[in-house]
Tab-separated table of C-alpha atoms in Angstrom:
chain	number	residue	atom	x	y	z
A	20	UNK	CA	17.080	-2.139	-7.054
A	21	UNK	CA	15.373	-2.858	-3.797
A	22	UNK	CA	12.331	-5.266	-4.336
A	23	UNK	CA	9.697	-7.551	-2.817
A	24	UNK	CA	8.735	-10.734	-3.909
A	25	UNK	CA	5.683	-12.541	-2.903
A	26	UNK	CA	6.118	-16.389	-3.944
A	27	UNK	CA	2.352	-17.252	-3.985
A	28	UNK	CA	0.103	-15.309	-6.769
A	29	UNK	CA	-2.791	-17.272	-6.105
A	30	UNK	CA	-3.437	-19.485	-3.151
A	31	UNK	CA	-6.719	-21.707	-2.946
A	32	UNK	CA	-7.621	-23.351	0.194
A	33	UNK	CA	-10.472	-24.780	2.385
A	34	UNK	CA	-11.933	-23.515	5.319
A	35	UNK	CA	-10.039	-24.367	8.655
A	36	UNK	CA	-6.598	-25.260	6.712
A	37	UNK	CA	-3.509	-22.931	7.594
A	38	UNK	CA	-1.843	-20.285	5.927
A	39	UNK	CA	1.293	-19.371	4.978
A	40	UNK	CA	2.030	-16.741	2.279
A	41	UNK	CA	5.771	-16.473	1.731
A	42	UNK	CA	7.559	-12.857	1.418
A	43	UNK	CA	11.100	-12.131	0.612
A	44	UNK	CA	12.663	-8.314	0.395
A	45	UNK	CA	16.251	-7.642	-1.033
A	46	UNK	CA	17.461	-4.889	0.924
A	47	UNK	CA	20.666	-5.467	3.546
A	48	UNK	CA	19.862	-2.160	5.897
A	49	UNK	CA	17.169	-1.549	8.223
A	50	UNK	CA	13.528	-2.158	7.260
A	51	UNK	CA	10.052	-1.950	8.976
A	52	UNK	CA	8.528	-4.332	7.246
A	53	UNK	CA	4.065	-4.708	6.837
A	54	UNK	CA	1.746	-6.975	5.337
A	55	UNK	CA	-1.744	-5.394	4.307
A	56	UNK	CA	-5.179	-6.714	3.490
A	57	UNK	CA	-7.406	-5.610	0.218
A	58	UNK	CA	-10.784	-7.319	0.782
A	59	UNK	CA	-12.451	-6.904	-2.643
A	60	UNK	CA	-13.525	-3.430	-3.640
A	61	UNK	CA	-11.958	-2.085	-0.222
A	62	UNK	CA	-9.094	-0.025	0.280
A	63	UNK	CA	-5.965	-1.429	1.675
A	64	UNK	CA	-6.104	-2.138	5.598
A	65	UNK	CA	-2.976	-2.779	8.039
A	66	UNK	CA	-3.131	-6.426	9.217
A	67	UNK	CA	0.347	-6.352	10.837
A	68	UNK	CA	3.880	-4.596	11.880
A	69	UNK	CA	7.400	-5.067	12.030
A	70	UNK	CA	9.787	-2.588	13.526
A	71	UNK	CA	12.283	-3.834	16.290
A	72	UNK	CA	12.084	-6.279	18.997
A	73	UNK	CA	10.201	-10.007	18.846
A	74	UNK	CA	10.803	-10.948	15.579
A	75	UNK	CA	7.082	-12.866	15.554
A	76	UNK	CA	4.568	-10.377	15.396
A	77	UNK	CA	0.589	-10.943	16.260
A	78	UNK	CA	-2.103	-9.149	13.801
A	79	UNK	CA	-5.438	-8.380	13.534
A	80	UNK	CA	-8.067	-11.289	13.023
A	81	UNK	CA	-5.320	-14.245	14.263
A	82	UNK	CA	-2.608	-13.553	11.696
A	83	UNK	CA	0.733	-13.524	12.195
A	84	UNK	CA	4.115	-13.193	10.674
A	85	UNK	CA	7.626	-14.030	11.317
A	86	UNK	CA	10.884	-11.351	10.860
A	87	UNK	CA	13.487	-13.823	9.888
A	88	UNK	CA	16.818	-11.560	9.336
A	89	UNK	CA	19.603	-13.978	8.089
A	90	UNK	CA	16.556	-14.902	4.910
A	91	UNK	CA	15.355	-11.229	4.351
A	92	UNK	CA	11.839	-12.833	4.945
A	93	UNK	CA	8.924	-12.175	6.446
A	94	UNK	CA	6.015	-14.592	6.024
A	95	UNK	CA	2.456	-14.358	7.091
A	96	UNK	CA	0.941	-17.109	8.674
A	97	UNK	CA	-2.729	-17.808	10.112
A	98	UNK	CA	-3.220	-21.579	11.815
A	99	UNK	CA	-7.420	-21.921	10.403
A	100	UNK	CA	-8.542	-19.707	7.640
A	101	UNK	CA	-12.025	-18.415	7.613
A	102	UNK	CA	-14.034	-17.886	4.075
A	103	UNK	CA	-13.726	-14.093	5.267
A	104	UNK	CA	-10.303	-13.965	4.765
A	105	UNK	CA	-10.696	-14.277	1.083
A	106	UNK	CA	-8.726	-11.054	0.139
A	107	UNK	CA	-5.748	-10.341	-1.684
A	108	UNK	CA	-2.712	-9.449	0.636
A	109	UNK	CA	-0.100	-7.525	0.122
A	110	UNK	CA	3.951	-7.780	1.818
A	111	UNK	CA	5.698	-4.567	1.481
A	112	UNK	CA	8.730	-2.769	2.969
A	113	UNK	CA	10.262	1.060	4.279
A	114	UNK	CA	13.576	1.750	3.763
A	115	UNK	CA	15.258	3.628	6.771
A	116	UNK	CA	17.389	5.667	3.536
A	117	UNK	CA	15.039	6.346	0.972
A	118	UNK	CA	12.079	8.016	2.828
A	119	UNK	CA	8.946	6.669	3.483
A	120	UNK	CA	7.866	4.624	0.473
A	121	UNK	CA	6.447	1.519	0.688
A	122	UNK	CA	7.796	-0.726	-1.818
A	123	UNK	CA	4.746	-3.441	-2.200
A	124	UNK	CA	5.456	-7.144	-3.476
A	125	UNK	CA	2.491	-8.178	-6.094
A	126	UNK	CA	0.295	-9.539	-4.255
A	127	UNK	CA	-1.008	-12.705	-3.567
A	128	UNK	CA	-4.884	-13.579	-3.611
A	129	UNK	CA	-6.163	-15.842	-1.138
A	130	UNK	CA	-9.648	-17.848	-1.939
A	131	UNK	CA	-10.768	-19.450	0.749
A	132	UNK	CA	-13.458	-22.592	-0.413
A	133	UNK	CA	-16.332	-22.753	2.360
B	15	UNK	CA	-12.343	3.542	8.117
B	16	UNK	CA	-8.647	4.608	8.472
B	17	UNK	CA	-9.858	8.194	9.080
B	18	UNK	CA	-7.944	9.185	5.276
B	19	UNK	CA	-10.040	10.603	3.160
B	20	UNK	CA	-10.165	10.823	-0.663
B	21	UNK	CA	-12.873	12.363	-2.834
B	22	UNK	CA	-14.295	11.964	-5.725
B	23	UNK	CA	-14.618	7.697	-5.026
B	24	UNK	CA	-15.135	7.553	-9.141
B	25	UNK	CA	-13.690	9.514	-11.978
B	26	UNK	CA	-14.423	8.700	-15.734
B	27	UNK	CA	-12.608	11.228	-18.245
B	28	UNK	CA	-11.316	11.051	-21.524
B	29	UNK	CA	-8.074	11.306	-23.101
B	30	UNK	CA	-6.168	14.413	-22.750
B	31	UNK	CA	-8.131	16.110	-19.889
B	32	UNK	CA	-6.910	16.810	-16.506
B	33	UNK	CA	-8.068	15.780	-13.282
B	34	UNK	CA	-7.681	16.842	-9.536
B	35	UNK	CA	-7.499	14.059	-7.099
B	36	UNK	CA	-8.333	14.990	-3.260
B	37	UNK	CA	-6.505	13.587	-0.327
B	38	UNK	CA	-7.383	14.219	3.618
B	39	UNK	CA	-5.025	12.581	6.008
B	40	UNK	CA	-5.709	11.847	9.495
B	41	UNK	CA	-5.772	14.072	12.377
B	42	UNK	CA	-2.269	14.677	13.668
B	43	UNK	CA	-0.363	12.992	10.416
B	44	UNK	CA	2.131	14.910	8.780
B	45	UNK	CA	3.061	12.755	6.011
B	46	UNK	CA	1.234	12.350	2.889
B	47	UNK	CA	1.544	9.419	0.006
B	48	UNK	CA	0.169	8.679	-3.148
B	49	UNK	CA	-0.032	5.778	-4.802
B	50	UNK	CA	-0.758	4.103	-8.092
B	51	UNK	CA	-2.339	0.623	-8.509
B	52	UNK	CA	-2.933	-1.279	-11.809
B	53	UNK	CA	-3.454	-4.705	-12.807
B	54	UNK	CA	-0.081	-4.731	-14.589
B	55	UNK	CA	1.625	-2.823	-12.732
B	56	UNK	CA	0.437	-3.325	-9.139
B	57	UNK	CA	0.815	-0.684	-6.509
B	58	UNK	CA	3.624	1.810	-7.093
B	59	UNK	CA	4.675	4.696	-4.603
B	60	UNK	CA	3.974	7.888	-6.753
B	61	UNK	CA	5.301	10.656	-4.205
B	62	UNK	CA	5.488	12.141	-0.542
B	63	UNK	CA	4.850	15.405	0.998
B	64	UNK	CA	5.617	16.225	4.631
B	65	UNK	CA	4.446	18.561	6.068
B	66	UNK	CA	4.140	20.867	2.855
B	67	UNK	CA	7.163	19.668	1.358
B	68	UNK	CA	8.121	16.958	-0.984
B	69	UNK	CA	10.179	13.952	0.806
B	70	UNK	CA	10.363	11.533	-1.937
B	71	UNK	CA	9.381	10.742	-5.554
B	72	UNK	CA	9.376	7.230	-7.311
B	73	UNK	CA	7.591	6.575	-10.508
B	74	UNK	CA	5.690	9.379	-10.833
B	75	UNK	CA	5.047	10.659	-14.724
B	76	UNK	CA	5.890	13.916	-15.732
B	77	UNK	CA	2.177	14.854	-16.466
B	78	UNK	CA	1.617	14.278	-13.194
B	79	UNK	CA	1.963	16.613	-9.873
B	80	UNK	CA	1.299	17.149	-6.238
B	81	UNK	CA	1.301	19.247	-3.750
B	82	UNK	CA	0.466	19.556	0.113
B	83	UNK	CA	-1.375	22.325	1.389
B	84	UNK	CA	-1.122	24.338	4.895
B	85	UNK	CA	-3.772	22.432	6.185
B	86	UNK	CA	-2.082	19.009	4.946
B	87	UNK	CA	-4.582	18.066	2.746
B	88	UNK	CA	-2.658	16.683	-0.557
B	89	UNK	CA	-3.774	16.913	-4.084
B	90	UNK	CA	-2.070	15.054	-7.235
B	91	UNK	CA	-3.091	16.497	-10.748
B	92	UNK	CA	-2.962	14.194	-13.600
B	93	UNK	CA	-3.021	16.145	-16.993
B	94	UNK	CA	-2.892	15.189	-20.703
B	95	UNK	CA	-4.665	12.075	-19.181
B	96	UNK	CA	-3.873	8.316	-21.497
B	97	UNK	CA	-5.633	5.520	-21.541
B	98	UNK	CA	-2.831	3.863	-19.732
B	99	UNK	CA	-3.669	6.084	-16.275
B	100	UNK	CA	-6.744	4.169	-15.591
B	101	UNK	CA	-6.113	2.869	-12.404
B	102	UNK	CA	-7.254	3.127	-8.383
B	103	UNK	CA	-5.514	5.960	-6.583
B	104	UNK	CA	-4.616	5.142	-3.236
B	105	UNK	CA	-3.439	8.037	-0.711
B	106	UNK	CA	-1.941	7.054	2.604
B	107	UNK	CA	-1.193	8.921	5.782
B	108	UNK	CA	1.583	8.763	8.542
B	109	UNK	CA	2.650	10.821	11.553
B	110	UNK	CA	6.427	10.952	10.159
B	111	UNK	CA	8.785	9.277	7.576
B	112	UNK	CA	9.011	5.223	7.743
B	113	UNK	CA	6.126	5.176	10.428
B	114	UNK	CA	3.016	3.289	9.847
B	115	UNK	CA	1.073	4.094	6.553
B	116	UNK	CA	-3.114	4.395	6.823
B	117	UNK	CA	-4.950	4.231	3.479
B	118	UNK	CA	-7.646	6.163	2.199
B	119	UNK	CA	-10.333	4.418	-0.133
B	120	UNK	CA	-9.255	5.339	-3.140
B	121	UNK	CA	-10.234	7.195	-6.235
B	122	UNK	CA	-10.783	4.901	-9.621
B	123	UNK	CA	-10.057	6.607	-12.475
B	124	UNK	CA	-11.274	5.558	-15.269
B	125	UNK	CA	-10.150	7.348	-18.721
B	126	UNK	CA	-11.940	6.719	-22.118
């Protein structure tokens, strides 16, 4: 079955270190592929896109995230983290056959220490 | 605000009753989604509706159903409610199939 796996479940880190939350999908045809934000007690917000084209994609709020093909990944990255980043974030994947569902990795909570 | 709507924001029940959850998507979207999320379970796809007509279900219980109505609003009954469906409801929004998905806040249901 077609998953999404999110290596980090809980990442701790300091303000001004980088980021980089790891995301892996198991699927061999054509994806868009999106991370999401959940700040806490908010609903989930689009932070950034993949559908064609550049495979490094800009977000909102200085993320980014790279489309590597030939590793099925797609890992979010953000050079200096802010203590209002702390959120949970969320990798997740369309499949061109099977609709429009989103098929969500688990998550992985970011704490950011001020 | 993603301009997806979902009312009520808080539901407490108890077991065996039936609820009505309410979804609005955004102007102009055709596509509707709902969406499960638990702490054990994390976010699951429940079902989608495009305009009016079911595009795809995933784990979506039998006690459970949807529809979309002619003005695209969505609703998703839960019935002969468990303990076990205590969870936040998330509907999402999209102008077609496989575009970008908006969310709505969420309804948490809460069954005693």
């Amino acid at each position: 079955a077609q998953s999404v796996s999110q290596h980090n479940h809980h990442v701790i880190l300091s303000e001004a270190a980088s980021l980089e939350l790891g995301c892996n999908y198991s699927y061999g045809g054509t994806v868009n592929l999106f991370w999401y934000v959940q700040y806490p007690g908010q609903h989930l917000q689009l932070l950034l896109k993949y559908f064609s084209g550049d495979p490094l994609v800009k977000g909102i709020k200085g993320f980014e995230a790279e489309f590597i093909k030939s590793k099925f990944s797609f890992n979010l990255r953000k050079p200096s983290v802010q203590w209002s980043d702390t959120a949970e974030y969320f990798c997740a994947v369309i499949l061109y056959n099977q609709g429009g569902k989103l098929i969500f990795g688990q998550g992985t909570e970011l704490s950011v220490k001020p | 605000d993603s301009g997806v709507t979902q009312t009520p924001k808080h539901l407490i029940t108890a077991t065996g009753q039936r609820v009505t959850l309410r979804c609005s998507p955004r102007s102009g979207d055709l596509s509707v989604y709902w969406y499960q999320q638990s702490l054990d379970q994390g976010l699951q796809f429940l079902i989608q509706y495009y305009n009016g007509e079911e595009r795809a279900k995933g784990n979506i219980l039998e006690r459970f159903s949807a529809q979309q109505f002619p003005d695209l609003h969505s609703e998703l009954n839960l019935s002969s409610l468990e303990l076990g469906d205590s969870a936040l409801y998330f509907c999402a929004s999209s102008v077609g199939t496989a575009d970008t998905q908006y969310f709505g806040p969420g309804t948490r249901l809460t069954v005693l």
